């Protein structure tokens, strides 16, 4: 009975073998080996397809029979808008075969292809697995989109593509210098999101200054409604209303200095005032109980259920929260309230910028095809199709006439009109992902809003993190042009 | 049989060892090589940078806190999980009061418990993490709802949102999901211990406590040791990565309070485009793992009891 024992005179027993192999097996634990298998193959040895003849209909000189390889991030916007655009490409070039691949695993699927020198021709580099665009551009993996920008636009040959874009989109695509590496297709309005219906019930309008904001929160609290909630598990949602608030108080230069990682950028008084204003929301108990433990969906659900009035978010929230949003919710977005009359920018200044970054790899076989596909997507028809299908604005300036817009979309259009030239565009989140998300987002703002850090400490911490990033030579640094 | 024994063994092992060398050892050597480069992971060109990544790692606060959390996992989890599993397995197999003439039996309903304990093992770790994420929701999650149901309305911890609690919350999930497996493993081990040993002990008037420490544990030692190694692998490797990545704030937060080495490797390689630095952390993880294995093997060495 019992286990088979080793007969000691015979040396190596079964258990010894098992034990020793278990010991060897242990070193398989670190999960780094998967990384190693994919580098060190030669790059760019593949030939590009021959260029076609440039004509009025085909200004980029696309090879009409060359296949096009298009990889799309299949996220909140779905794939329909892109498949419709692909149909447009196939109509223009009936001989071309388009390989369209929607995926959520952008990085896992494309990283090996970049390393192998065989990337697709057009990529929607978005979502949780977004590839770092600074690294891609720095390593010369991206094609310059300037030919696309200078090409005549789809609808009006007299107008260049670059002149049909919304403010800031083109600049966002430049990392340093003139080349345009990225074409942001969606246009996102960030700000304070609320339900008009919920405000109506409190006989209130959106508070345009901070005293009114606090008064409204106090009124709501009496009725058992919290003033604010936010994605506590991903506190880097807070900047969607906080950064434009800072910019509004201290002017655009403050945000630019922060983006440029200038010494003492965070020590500007505007930053501290904004932090203090938000901290007051916590101190007065205007933040929904338990918010620091909620993820983005949970916080949005609490908000659509009417447990809180305001939430910092971006225009994708309409689509993302659609399932839990009541019919009479009247979702709207507004710019951050004024802190006081000494604010540098008037009420209305807000954050809007491009989303859904499209890139054309430098080693693509058919880069002209990729750019032509983008040109087709930037037509008025495609843009309208995008807006009506996914309830978001596109980077094409206009394209909303004749569409019946939801309250949220209409509020976005109105907010942009009110902002006018005061559209702010903080770049921290696409230039320094780790600094923005892990350090400042989770490490500081999350702690501040949960009451575990004072505004003064928060300012100090932000500055420390920014300085560390500025000093880190392994990170590529950018400056506002 | 002694003659040509090793040739015989080698003959069997050549093929698996070749596979092992190709798919495990070779990538390791490559990883170590890449840790001396500035490879981004996004393009095939890189240059050698010497020990830059290593000096950077030693200055990296996130690395040190991740290392600390990984070590906590590796040291604490096996103790808690194996301790619980041993206790449960003992109660299920030996701990009951004798009935129906059987001298040795488990507590009432032990066959039912055995199945229940195994349930978590059937669920994938990703599902478990998601389920607990809902349970930990401070606003409407199961745990806080239960707390207010028993009148503890004022106690509403933020669980994963609180840096002091988050690491323990994650650990609790790992304990919950792995204990069952070891209960079953140890039950099987206990079943092979001859009943007469227990009967003899009982005749001598030994308590359950004594029986456990004098009979069960020594005879089960080999199984416990394998369990220890296995649990260490879970705690340092994929399992801890999955729960931290899925459940925690950030992930890895709040304020780096739950980051572990595996998650840091992932973040550096796939979020920050610093694959070479990621492999450097991987090398550090390798050293930690080897040290863990060496310690376990040394501490666990005991004279084997034959029965």
PDB file of N, CA and C in Angstrom, chain A residues 1-2 5 9-10 12 15 19 24 26-30 32-36 39-41 43 107 111 114-115 135 139 141 233 236 288-290 292-295 298 307 434 438-439 442 447 452 472 474, chain B residues 2 5 20 27-28 30-31 34 39-45 56 62 133 137-139 156 158 161 163 222 225 233 247 249-250 254-256 259 267-268 270-271 282-283 286 289-290 293 304 306-307:
ATOM      1  N   UNK A   1       0.825  -1.204   0.000  1.00  0.00           N
ATOM      2  CA  UNK A   1       0.000   0.000   0.000  1.00  0.00           C
ATOM      3  C   UNK A   1       0.860   1.255   0.000  1.00  0.00           C
ATOM      4  N   UNK A   2       0.245   2.315  -0.276  1.00  0.00           N
ATOM      5  CA  UNK A   2       1.022   3.545  -0.289  1.00  0.00           C
ATOM      6  C   UNK A   2       1.714   3.725  -1.615  1.00  0.00           C
ATOM      7  N   UNK A   5       7.676   3.018  -3.618  1.00  0.00           N
ATOM      8  CA  UNK A   5       8.876   3.658  -3.107  1.00  0.00           C
ATOM      9  C   UNK A   5      10.060   3.318  -4.002  1.00  0.00           C
ATOM     10  N   UNK A   9      18.834   1.154  -3.671  1.00  0.00           N
ATOM     11  CA  UNK A   9      20.051   0.624  -4.278  1.00  0.00           C
ATOM     12  C   UNK A   9      20.089   0.914  -5.770  1.00  0.00           C
ATOM     13  N   UNK A  10      18.931   1.161  -6.360  1.00  0.00           N
ATOM     14  CA  UNK A  10      18.931   1.354  -7.811  1.00  0.00           C
ATOM     15  C   UNK A  10      19.076   2.810  -8.229  1.00  0.00           C
ATOM     16  N   UNK A  12      18.359   6.359  -9.196  1.00  0.00           N
ATOM     17  CA  UNK A  12      17.358   7.334  -9.596  1.00  0.00           C
ATOM     18  C   UNK A  12      15.941   6.769  -9.487  1.00  0.00           C
ATOM     19  N   UNK A  15      10.312   9.408  -8.002  1.00  0.00           N
ATOM     20  CA  UNK A  15      10.066  10.717  -7.395  1.00  0.00           C
ATOM     21  C   UNK A  15      11.210  11.687  -7.617  1.00  0.00           C
ATOM     22  N   UNK A  19      10.680  15.180  -9.165  1.00  0.00           N
ATOM     23  CA  UNK A  19      11.087  16.365  -8.413  1.00  0.00           C
ATOM     24  C   UNK A  19      12.036  17.228  -9.210  1.00  0.00           C
ATOM     25  N   UNK A  24      13.153  22.008 -12.749  1.00  0.00           N
ATOM     26  CA  UNK A  24      13.479  22.630 -14.036  1.00  0.00           C
ATOM     27  C   UNK A  24      12.263  23.400 -14.547  1.00  0.00           C
ATOM     28  N   UNK A  26      10.153  24.974 -13.043  1.00  0.00           N
ATOM     29  CA  UNK A  26       9.953  26.260 -12.381  1.00  0.00           C
ATOM     30  C   UNK A  26      10.468  27.428 -13.196  1.00  0.00           C
ATOM     31  N   UNK A  27      11.560  27.214 -13.884  1.00  0.00           N
ATOM     32  CA  UNK A  27      12.146  28.365 -14.571  1.00  0.00           C
ATOM     33  C   UNK A  27      11.343  28.738 -15.807  1.00  0.00           C
ATOM     34  N   UNK A  28      10.288  27.993 -16.097  1.00  0.00           N
ATOM     35  CA  UNK A  28       9.458  28.412 -17.221  1.00  0.00           C
ATOM     36  C   UNK A  28       8.502  29.511 -16.810  1.00  0.00           C
ATOM     37  N   UNK A  29       8.491  29.837 -15.515  1.00  0.00           N
ATOM     38  CA  UNK A  29       7.475  30.751 -15.034  1.00  0.00           C
ATOM     39  C   UNK A  29       7.499  32.132 -15.673  1.00  0.00           C
ATOM     40  N   UNK A  30       8.616  32.808 -15.665  1.00  0.00           N
ATOM     41  CA  UNK A  30       8.562  34.177 -16.173  1.00  0.00           C
ATOM     42  C   UNK A  30       8.009  34.182 -17.593  1.00  0.00           C
ATOM     43  N   UNK A  32       8.353  35.952 -20.078  1.00  0.00           N
ATOM     44  CA  UNK A  32       8.984  36.863 -21.018  1.00  0.00           C
ATOM     45  C   UNK A  32       9.386  36.178 -22.309  1.00  0.00           C
ATOM     46  N   UNK A  33       9.405  34.846 -22.292  1.00  0.00           N
ATOM     47  CA  UNK A  33       9.964  34.183 -23.452  1.00  0.00           C
ATOM     48  C   UNK A  33       9.183  34.496 -24.725  1.00  0.00           C
ATOM     49  N   UNK A  34       7.872  34.735 -24.552  1.00  0.00           N
ATOM     50  CA  UNK A  34       7.070  34.979 -25.742  1.00  0.00           C
ATOM     51  C   UNK A  34       7.525  36.240 -26.479  1.00  0.00           C
ATOM     52  N   UNK A  35       8.151  37.133 -25.716  1.00  0.00           N
ATOM     53  CA  UNK A  35       8.598  38.377 -26.318  1.00  0.00           C
ATOM     54  C   UNK A  35       9.697  38.149 -27.326  1.00  0.00           C
ATOM     55  N   UNK A  36      10.532  37.180 -26.966  1.00  0.00           N
ATOM     56  CA  UNK A  36      11.811  37.102 -27.629  1.00  0.00           C
ATOM     57  C   UNK A  36      11.719  36.554 -29.031  1.00  0.00           C
ATOM     58  N   UNK A  39      11.505  39.306 -32.545  1.00  0.00           N
ATOM     59  CA  UNK A  39      12.375  40.337 -33.121  1.00  0.00           C
ATOM     60  C   UNK A  39      13.345  39.716 -34.120  1.00  0.00           C
ATOM     61  N   UNK A  40      14.287  40.506 -34.462  1.00  0.00           N
ATOM     62  CA  UNK A  40      15.433  40.064 -35.247  1.00  0.00           C
ATOM     63  C   UNK A  40      15.124  39.297 -36.524  1.00  0.00           C
ATOM     64  N   UNK A  41      14.090  39.711 -37.228  1.00  0.00           N
ATOM     65  CA  UNK A  41      13.988  39.261 -38.604  1.00  0.00           C
ATOM     66  C   UNK A  41      14.208  40.509 -39.458  1.00  0.00           C
ATOM     67  N   UNK A  43      13.899  43.532 -42.151  1.00  0.00           N
ATOM     68  CA  UNK A  43      12.727  44.371 -42.354  1.00  0.00           C
ATOM     69  C   UNK A  43      12.693  44.918 -43.761  1.00  0.00           C
ATOM     70  N   UNK A 107      -2.412  45.215 -31.081  1.00  0.00           N
ATOM     71  CA  UNK A 107      -0.988  45.003 -30.838  1.00  0.00           C
ATOM     72  C   UNK A 107      -0.577  43.545 -31.018  1.00  0.00           C
ATOM     73  N   UNK A 111       1.977  43.625 -33.990  1.00  0.00           N
ATOM     74  CA  UNK A 111       3.372  43.764 -33.569  1.00  0.00           C
ATOM     75  C   UNK A 111       4.294  42.797 -34.327  1.00  0.00           C
ATOM     76  N   UNK A 114       4.822  44.109 -37.840  1.00  0.00           N
ATOM     77  CA  UNK A 114       5.764  45.222 -37.918  1.00  0.00           C
ATOM     78  C   UNK A 114       7.192  44.700 -37.804  1.00  0.00           C
ATOM     79  N   UNK A 115       7.409  43.807 -36.832  1.00  0.00           N
ATOM     80  CA  UNK A 115       8.746  43.270 -36.633  1.00  0.00           C
ATOM     81  C   UNK A 115       9.219  42.486 -37.834  1.00  0.00           C
ATOM     82  N   UNK A 135       6.753  55.742 -30.538  1.00  0.00           N
ATOM     83  CA  UNK A 135       7.788  54.745 -30.823  1.00  0.00           C
ATOM     84  C   UNK A 135       7.756  54.359 -32.292  1.00  0.00           C
ATOM     85  N   UNK A 139      10.828  55.085 -34.806  1.00  0.00           N
ATOM     86  CA  UNK A 139      11.557  53.983 -35.439  1.00  0.00           C
ATOM     87  C   UNK A 139      11.294  53.939 -36.940  1.00  0.00           C
ATOM     88  N   UNK A 141       8.585  53.693 -38.716  1.00  0.00           N
ATOM     89  CA  UNK A 141       7.656  52.650 -39.150  1.00  0.00           C
ATOM     90  C   UNK A 141       6.403  53.229 -39.796  1.00  0.00           C
ATOM     91  N   UNK A 233     -11.773  53.447 -10.958  1.00  0.00           N
ATOM     92  CA  UNK A 233     -10.696  52.490 -11.200  1.00  0.00           C
ATOM     93  C   UNK A 233      -9.779  52.964 -12.317  1.00  0.00           C
ATOM     94  N   UNK A 236      -7.845  58.265 -14.844  1.00  0.00           N
ATOM     95  CA  UNK A 236      -7.416  59.135 -15.937  1.00  0.00           C
ATOM     96  C   UNK A 236      -8.595  59.589 -16.786  1.00  0.00           C
ATOM     97  N   UNK A 288     -20.250  60.558  -5.396  1.00  0.00           N
ATOM     98  CA  UNK A 288     -21.042  59.357  -5.130  1.00  0.00           C
ATOM     99  C   UNK A 288     -20.249  58.365  -4.266  1.00  0.00           C
ATOM    100  N   UNK A 289     -20.897  57.882  -3.218  1.00  0.00           N
ATOM    101  CA  UNK A 289     -20.229  56.942  -2.320  1.00  0.00           C
ATOM    102  C   UNK A 289     -19.691  55.740  -3.115  1.00  0.00           C
ATOM    103  N   UNK A 290     -18.466  55.353  -2.816  1.00  0.00           N
ATOM    104  CA  UNK A 290     -17.890  54.166  -3.450  1.00  0.00           C
ATOM    105  C   UNK A 290     -17.284  54.411  -4.820  1.00  0.00           C
ATOM    106  N   UNK A 292     -14.458  55.557  -5.895  1.00  0.00           N
ATOM    107  CA  UNK A 292     -13.087  55.103  -6.172  1.00  0.00           C
ATOM    108  C   UNK A 292     -12.980  53.628  -6.534  1.00  0.00           C
ATOM    109  N   UNK A 293     -14.009  52.830  -6.244  1.00  0.00           N
ATOM    110  CA  UNK A 293     -13.931  51.415  -6.600  1.00  0.00           C
ATOM    111  C   UNK A 293     -14.716  51.058  -7.851  1.00  0.00           C
ATOM    112  N   UNK A 294     -15.285  52.053  -8.534  1.00  0.00           N
ATOM    113  CA  UNK A 294     -16.087  51.768  -9.727  1.00  0.00           C
ATOM    114  C   UNK A 294     -15.237  51.842 -10.986  1.00  0.00           C
ATOM    115  N   UNK A 295     -15.511  50.955 -11.949  1.00  0.00           N
ATOM    116  CA  UNK A 295     -14.823  51.127 -13.234  1.00  0.00           C
ATOM    117  C   UNK A 295     -15.663  52.042 -14.124  1.00  0.00           C
ATOM    118  N   UNK A 298     -19.332  50.887 -14.630  1.00  0.00           N
ATOM    119  CA  UNK A 298     -20.118  50.974 -13.405  1.00  0.00           C
ATOM    120  C   UNK A 298     -20.439  52.419 -13.046  1.00  0.00           C
ATOM    121  N   UNK A 307     -27.998  58.366 -10.057  1.00  0.00           N
ATOM    122  CA  UNK A 307     -27.417  58.458  -8.718  1.00  0.00           C
ATOM    123  C   UNK A 307     -26.460  59.635  -8.589  1.00  0.00           C
ATOM    124  N   UNK A 434       2.277  56.420 -19.926  1.00  0.00           N
ATOM    125  CA  UNK A 434       2.516  55.933 -18.570  1.00  0.00           C
ATOM    126  C   UNK A 434       2.370  57.066 -17.558  1.00  0.00           C
ATOM    127  N   UNK A 438      -0.784  55.944 -15.390  1.00  0.00           N
ATOM    128  CA  UNK A 438      -0.380  55.280 -14.158  1.00  0.00           C
ATOM    129  C   UNK A 438       0.073  56.260 -13.081  1.00  0.00           C
ATOM    130  N   UNK A 439       0.849  57.257 -13.491  1.00  0.00           N
ATOM    131  CA  UNK A 439       1.430  58.147 -12.488  1.00  0.00           C
ATOM    132  C   UNK A 439       0.423  59.228 -12.069  1.00  0.00           C
ATOM    133  N   UNK A 442      -3.767  57.403 -11.945  1.00  0.00           N
ATOM    134  CA  UNK A 442      -4.014  56.532 -10.803  1.00  0.00           C
ATOM    135  C   UNK A 442      -3.263  57.018  -9.571  1.00  0.00           C
ATOM    136  N   UNK A 447      -6.021  59.383  -6.046  1.00  0.00           N
ATOM    137  CA  UNK A 447      -5.804  59.551  -4.614  1.00  0.00           C
ATOM    138  C   UNK A 447      -6.420  60.857  -4.113  1.00  0.00           C
ATOM    139  N   UNK A 452      -7.360  60.894  -0.239  1.00  0.00           N
ATOM    140  CA  UNK A 452      -6.172  60.375   0.421  1.00  0.00           C
ATOM    141  C   UNK A 452      -4.958  61.249   0.174  1.00  0.00           C
ATOM    142  N   UNK A 472      13.879  61.021 -18.134  1.00  0.00           N
ATOM    143  CA  UNK A 472      14.037  59.649 -18.606  1.00  0.00           C
ATOM    144  C   UNK A 472      14.430  59.645 -20.090  1.00  0.00           C
ATOM    145  N   UNK A 474      14.943  57.193 -21.983  1.00  0.00           N
ATOM    146  CA  UNK A 474      14.404  56.098 -22.789  1.00  0.00           C
ATOM    147  C   UNK A 474      13.032  56.451 -23.351  1.00  0.00           C
TER     148      UNK A 474
ATOM    149  N   UNK B   2      21.049  -2.127 -13.961  1.00  0.00           N
ATOM    150  CA  UNK B   2      21.955  -1.019 -13.732  1.00  0.00           C
ATOM    151  C   UNK B   2      22.733  -0.690 -14.990  1.00  0.00           C
ATOM    152  N   UNK B   5      21.699   2.099 -17.758  1.00  0.00           N
ATOM    153  CA  UNK B   5      20.498   2.737 -17.236  1.00  0.00           C
ATOM    154  C   UNK B   5      20.356   4.162 -17.766  1.00  0.00           C
ATOM    155  N   UNK B  20      12.165  21.251 -25.235  1.00  0.00           N
ATOM    156  CA  UNK B  20      12.319  22.162 -24.108  1.00  0.00           C
ATOM    157  C   UNK B  20      13.406  23.198 -24.396  1.00  0.00           C
ATOM    158  N   UNK B  27      14.490  30.798 -25.950  1.00  0.00           N
ATOM    159  CA  UNK B  27      13.887  32.119 -25.710  1.00  0.00           C
ATOM    160  C   UNK B  27      14.465  32.823 -24.484  1.00  0.00           C
ATOM    161  N   UNK B  28      14.817  32.030 -23.467  1.00  0.00           N
ATOM    162  CA  UNK B  28      15.423  32.641 -22.279  1.00  0.00           C
ATOM    163  C   UNK B  28      16.737  33.311 -22.636  1.00  0.00           C
ATOM    164  N   UNK B  30      17.644  34.324 -25.533  1.00  0.00           N
ATOM    165  CA  UNK B  30      17.335  35.500 -26.350  1.00  0.00           C
ATOM    166  C   UNK B  30      16.888  36.676 -25.485  1.00  0.00           C
ATOM    167  N   UNK B  31      16.027  36.375 -24.492  1.00  0.00           N
ATOM    168  CA  UNK B  31      15.523  37.448 -23.632  1.00  0.00           C
ATOM    169  C   UNK B  31      16.660  38.142 -22.912  1.00  0.00           C
ATOM    170  N   UNK B  34      18.260  40.388 -25.302  1.00  0.00           N
ATOM    171  CA  UNK B  34      17.496  41.608 -25.580  1.00  0.00           C
ATOM    172  C   UNK B  34      17.525  42.594 -24.419  1.00  0.00           C
ATOM    173  N   UNK B  39      15.659  47.615 -27.740  1.00  0.00           N
ATOM    174  CA  UNK B  39      14.575  47.144 -28.605  1.00  0.00           C
ATOM    175  C   UNK B  39      13.230  47.649 -28.103  1.00  0.00           C
ATOM    176  N   UNK B  40      12.416  48.214 -29.028  1.00  0.00           N
ATOM    177  CA  UNK B  40      11.124  48.756 -28.608  1.00  0.00           C
ATOM    178  C   UNK B  40      10.021  47.718 -28.654  1.00  0.00           C
ATOM    179  N   UNK B  41      10.208  46.692 -29.468  1.00  0.00           N
ATOM    180  CA  UNK B  41       9.134  45.733 -29.660  1.00  0.00           C
ATOM    181  C   UNK B  41       8.237  46.113 -30.814  1.00  0.00           C
ATOM    182  N   UNK B  42       8.461  47.280 -31.382  1.00  0.00           N
ATOM    183  CA  UNK B  42       7.605  47.741 -32.474  1.00  0.00           C
ATOM    184  C   UNK B  42       8.346  47.867 -33.795  1.00  0.00           C
ATOM    185  N   UNK B  43       9.651  47.637 -33.765  1.00  0.00           N
ATOM    186  CA  UNK B  43      10.372  47.659 -35.027  1.00  0.00           C
ATOM    187  C   UNK B  43      11.573  46.738 -34.880  1.00  0.00           C
ATOM    188  N   UNK B  44      12.056  46.221 -36.000  1.00  0.00           N
ATOM    189  CA  UNK B  44      13.126  45.226 -35.869  1.00  0.00           C
ATOM    190  C   UNK B  44      14.512  45.809 -35.608  1.00  0.00           C
ATOM    191  N   UNK B  45      14.697  47.124 -35.584  1.00  0.00           N
ATOM    192  CA  UNK B  45      16.070  47.595 -35.322  1.00  0.00           C
ATOM    193  C   UNK B  45      16.291  47.994 -33.868  1.00  0.00           C
ATOM    194  N   UNK B  56      18.596  51.356 -14.873  1.00  0.00           N
ATOM    195  CA  UNK B  56      17.301  52.010 -14.849  1.00  0.00           C
ATOM    196  C   UNK B  56      16.334  51.243 -13.936  1.00  0.00           C
ATOM    197  N   UNK B  62       8.515  51.793  -9.287  1.00  0.00           N
ATOM    198  CA  UNK B  62       7.452  50.848  -9.623  1.00  0.00           C
ATOM    199  C   UNK B  62       7.993  49.419  -9.613  1.00  0.00           C
ATOM    200  N   UNK B 133     -14.767  41.130  -9.210  1.00  0.00           N
ATOM    201  CA  UNK B 133     -14.795  42.556  -9.466  1.00  0.00           C
ATOM    202  C   UNK B 133     -16.193  43.097  -9.201  1.00  0.00           C
ATOM    203  N   UNK B 137     -17.570  45.680  -6.000  1.00  0.00           N
ATOM    204  CA  UNK B 137     -18.139  46.994  -6.333  1.00  0.00           C
ATOM    205  C   UNK B 137     -18.654  47.659  -5.061  1.00  0.00           C
ATOM    206  N   UNK B 138     -18.058  48.779  -4.664  1.00  0.00           N
ATOM    207  CA  UNK B 138     -18.405  49.369  -3.365  1.00  0.00           C
ATOM    208  C   UNK B 138     -19.811  49.949  -3.359  1.00  0.00           C
ATOM    209  N   UNK B 139     -20.359  50.189  -4.527  1.00  0.00           N
ATOM    210  CA  UNK B 139     -21.653  50.847  -4.628  1.00  0.00           C
ATOM    211  C   UNK B 139     -22.797  49.857  -4.545  1.00  0.00           C
ATOM    212  N   UNK B 156     -18.511  50.823   4.808  1.00  0.00           N
ATOM    213  CA  UNK B 156     -18.574  50.542   3.372  1.00  0.00           C
ATOM    214  C   UNK B 156     -17.194  50.721   2.779  1.00  0.00           C
ATOM    215  N   UNK B 158     -14.018  50.640   0.352  1.00  0.00           N
ATOM    216  CA  UNK B 158     -13.955  50.773  -1.099  1.00  0.00           C
ATOM    217  C   UNK B 158     -13.202  49.612  -1.729  1.00  0.00           C
ATOM    218  N   UNK B 161     -10.638  49.973  -4.384  1.00  0.00           N
ATOM    219  CA  UNK B 161     -10.308  51.386  -4.522  1.00  0.00           C
ATOM    220  C   UNK B 161      -9.455  51.906  -3.387  1.00  0.00           C
ATOM    221  N   UNK B 163      -5.986  51.692  -1.329  1.00  0.00           N
ATOM    222  CA  UNK B 163      -4.646  51.107  -1.438  1.00  0.00           C
ATOM    223  C   UNK B 163      -4.273  50.186  -0.282  1.00  0.00           C
ATOM    224  N   UNK B 222       5.643  14.839   0.767  1.00  0.00           N
ATOM    225  CA  UNK B 222       6.019  14.975  -0.641  1.00  0.00           C
ATOM    226  C   UNK B 222       4.963  15.739  -1.434  1.00  0.00           C
ATOM    227  N   UNK B 225       5.014  19.364  -0.613  1.00  0.00           N
ATOM    228  CA  UNK B 225       6.136  20.063  -1.233  1.00  0.00           C
ATOM    229  C   UNK B 225       5.875  20.364  -2.702  1.00  0.00           C
ATOM    230  N   UNK B 233       4.505  28.932  -8.336  1.00  0.00           N
ATOM    231  CA  UNK B 233       4.432  29.263  -9.756  1.00  0.00           C
ATOM    232  C   UNK B 233       3.199  30.117 -10.019  1.00  0.00           C
ATOM    233  N   UNK B 247      -8.781  42.918 -12.330  1.00  0.00           N
ATOM    234  CA  UNK B 247      -9.563  43.479 -11.232  1.00  0.00           C
ATOM    235  C   UNK B 247      -9.163  44.867 -10.773  1.00  0.00           C
ATOM    236  N   UNK B 249      -7.530  48.671  -9.877  1.00  0.00           N
ATOM    237  CA  UNK B 249      -7.567  50.047 -10.352  1.00  0.00           C
ATOM    238  C   UNK B 249      -6.342  50.305 -11.220  1.00  0.00           C
ATOM    239  N   UNK B 250      -6.573  50.808 -12.374  1.00  0.00           N
ATOM    240  CA  UNK B 250      -5.408  51.233 -13.164  1.00  0.00           C
ATOM    241  C   UNK B 250      -5.098  50.493 -14.432  1.00  0.00           C
ATOM    242  N   UNK B 254      -4.695  51.018  -6.648  1.00  0.00           N
ATOM    243  CA  UNK B 254      -4.402  52.446  -6.680  1.00  0.00           C
ATOM    244  C   UNK B 254      -2.974  52.766  -6.229  1.00  0.00           C
ATOM    245  N   UNK B 255      -2.394  53.729  -6.908  1.00  0.00           N
ATOM    246  CA  UNK B 255      -1.058  54.200  -6.586  1.00  0.00           C
ATOM    247  C   UNK B 255      -0.061  53.049  -6.471  1.00  0.00           C
ATOM    248  N   UNK B 256      -0.043  52.197  -7.510  1.00  0.00           N
ATOM    249  CA  UNK B 256       0.926  51.090  -7.579  1.00  0.00           C
ATOM    250  C   UNK B 256       0.842  50.126  -6.405  1.00  0.00           C
ATOM    251  N   UNK B 259       0.629  46.380  -8.077  1.00  0.00           N
ATOM    252  CA  UNK B 259       1.385  45.960  -9.249  1.00  0.00           C
ATOM    253  C   UNK B 259       2.276  44.759  -8.932  1.00  0.00           C
ATOM    254  N   UNK B 267       3.080  45.631 -19.114  1.00  0.00           N
ATOM    255  CA  UNK B 267       2.862  47.057 -19.365  1.00  0.00           C
ATOM    256  C   UNK B 267       4.025  47.670 -20.139  1.00  0.00           C
ATOM    257  N   UNK B 268       5.240  47.322 -19.721  1.00  0.00           N
ATOM    258  CA  UNK B 268       6.404  47.906 -20.378  1.00  0.00           C
ATOM    259  C   UNK B 268       6.481  47.442 -21.828  1.00  0.00           C
ATOM    260  N   UNK B 270       3.996  46.093 -23.817  1.00  0.00           N
ATOM    261  CA  UNK B 270       2.866  46.275 -24.734  1.00  0.00           C
ATOM    262  C   UNK B 270       2.165  47.608 -24.581  1.00  0.00           C
ATOM    263  N   UNK B 271       2.385  48.315 -23.490  1.00  0.00           N
ATOM    264  CA  UNK B 271       1.773  49.628 -23.397  1.00  0.00           C
ATOM    265  C   UNK B 271       2.784  50.708 -23.745  1.00  0.00           C
ATOM    266  N   UNK B 282      11.926  40.848 -16.830  1.00  0.00           N
ATOM    267  CA  UNK B 282      11.747  39.405 -16.932  1.00  0.00           C
ATOM    268  C   UNK B 282      12.938  38.653 -16.368  1.00  0.00           C
ATOM    269  N   UNK B 283      14.138  39.154 -16.634  1.00  0.00           N
ATOM    270  CA  UNK B 283      15.335  38.508 -16.091  1.00  0.00           C
ATOM    271  C   UNK B 283      15.319  38.572 -14.562  1.00  0.00           C
ATOM    272  N   UNK B 286      13.055  36.024 -13.369  1.00  0.00           N
ATOM    273  CA  UNK B 286      13.693  34.711 -13.461  1.00  0.00           C
ATOM    274  C   UNK B 286      14.543  34.447 -12.218  1.00  0.00           C
ATOM    275  N   UNK B 289      12.403  33.729  -9.255  1.00  0.00           N
ATOM    276  CA  UNK B 289      11.806  32.406  -9.336  1.00  0.00           C
ATOM    277  C   UNK B 289      12.823  31.324  -9.000  1.00  0.00           C
ATOM    278  N   UNK B 290      14.031  31.469  -9.539  1.00  0.00           N
ATOM    279  CA  UNK B 290      15.067  30.481  -9.246  1.00  0.00           C
ATOM    280  C   UNK B 290      15.374  30.457  -7.751  1.00  0.00           C
ATOM    281  N   UNK B 293      12.651  28.633  -5.994  1.00  0.00           N
ATOM    282  CA  UNK B 293      12.760  27.189  -6.181  1.00  0.00           C
ATOM    283  C   UNK B 293      13.860  26.607  -5.296  1.00  0.00           C
ATOM    284  N   UNK B 304      12.683  10.734   3.603  1.00  0.00           N
ATOM    285  CA  UNK B 304      11.392  10.223   3.167  1.00  0.00           C
ATOM    286  C   UNK B 304      10.977   9.018   3.987  1.00  0.00           C
ATOM    287  N   UNK B 306       9.007   5.666   4.300  1.00  0.00           N
ATOM    288  CA  UNK B 306       8.486   4.594   3.433  1.00  0.00           C
ATOM    289  C   UNK B 306       7.403   3.875   4.207  1.00  0.00           C
ATOM    290  N   UNK B 307       6.336   3.601   3.507  1.00  0.00           N
ATOM    291  CA  UNK B 307       5.291   2.820   4.198  1.00  0.00           C
ATOM    292  C   UNK B 307       4.576   1.950   3.186  1.00  0.00           C
TER     293      UNK B 307
END
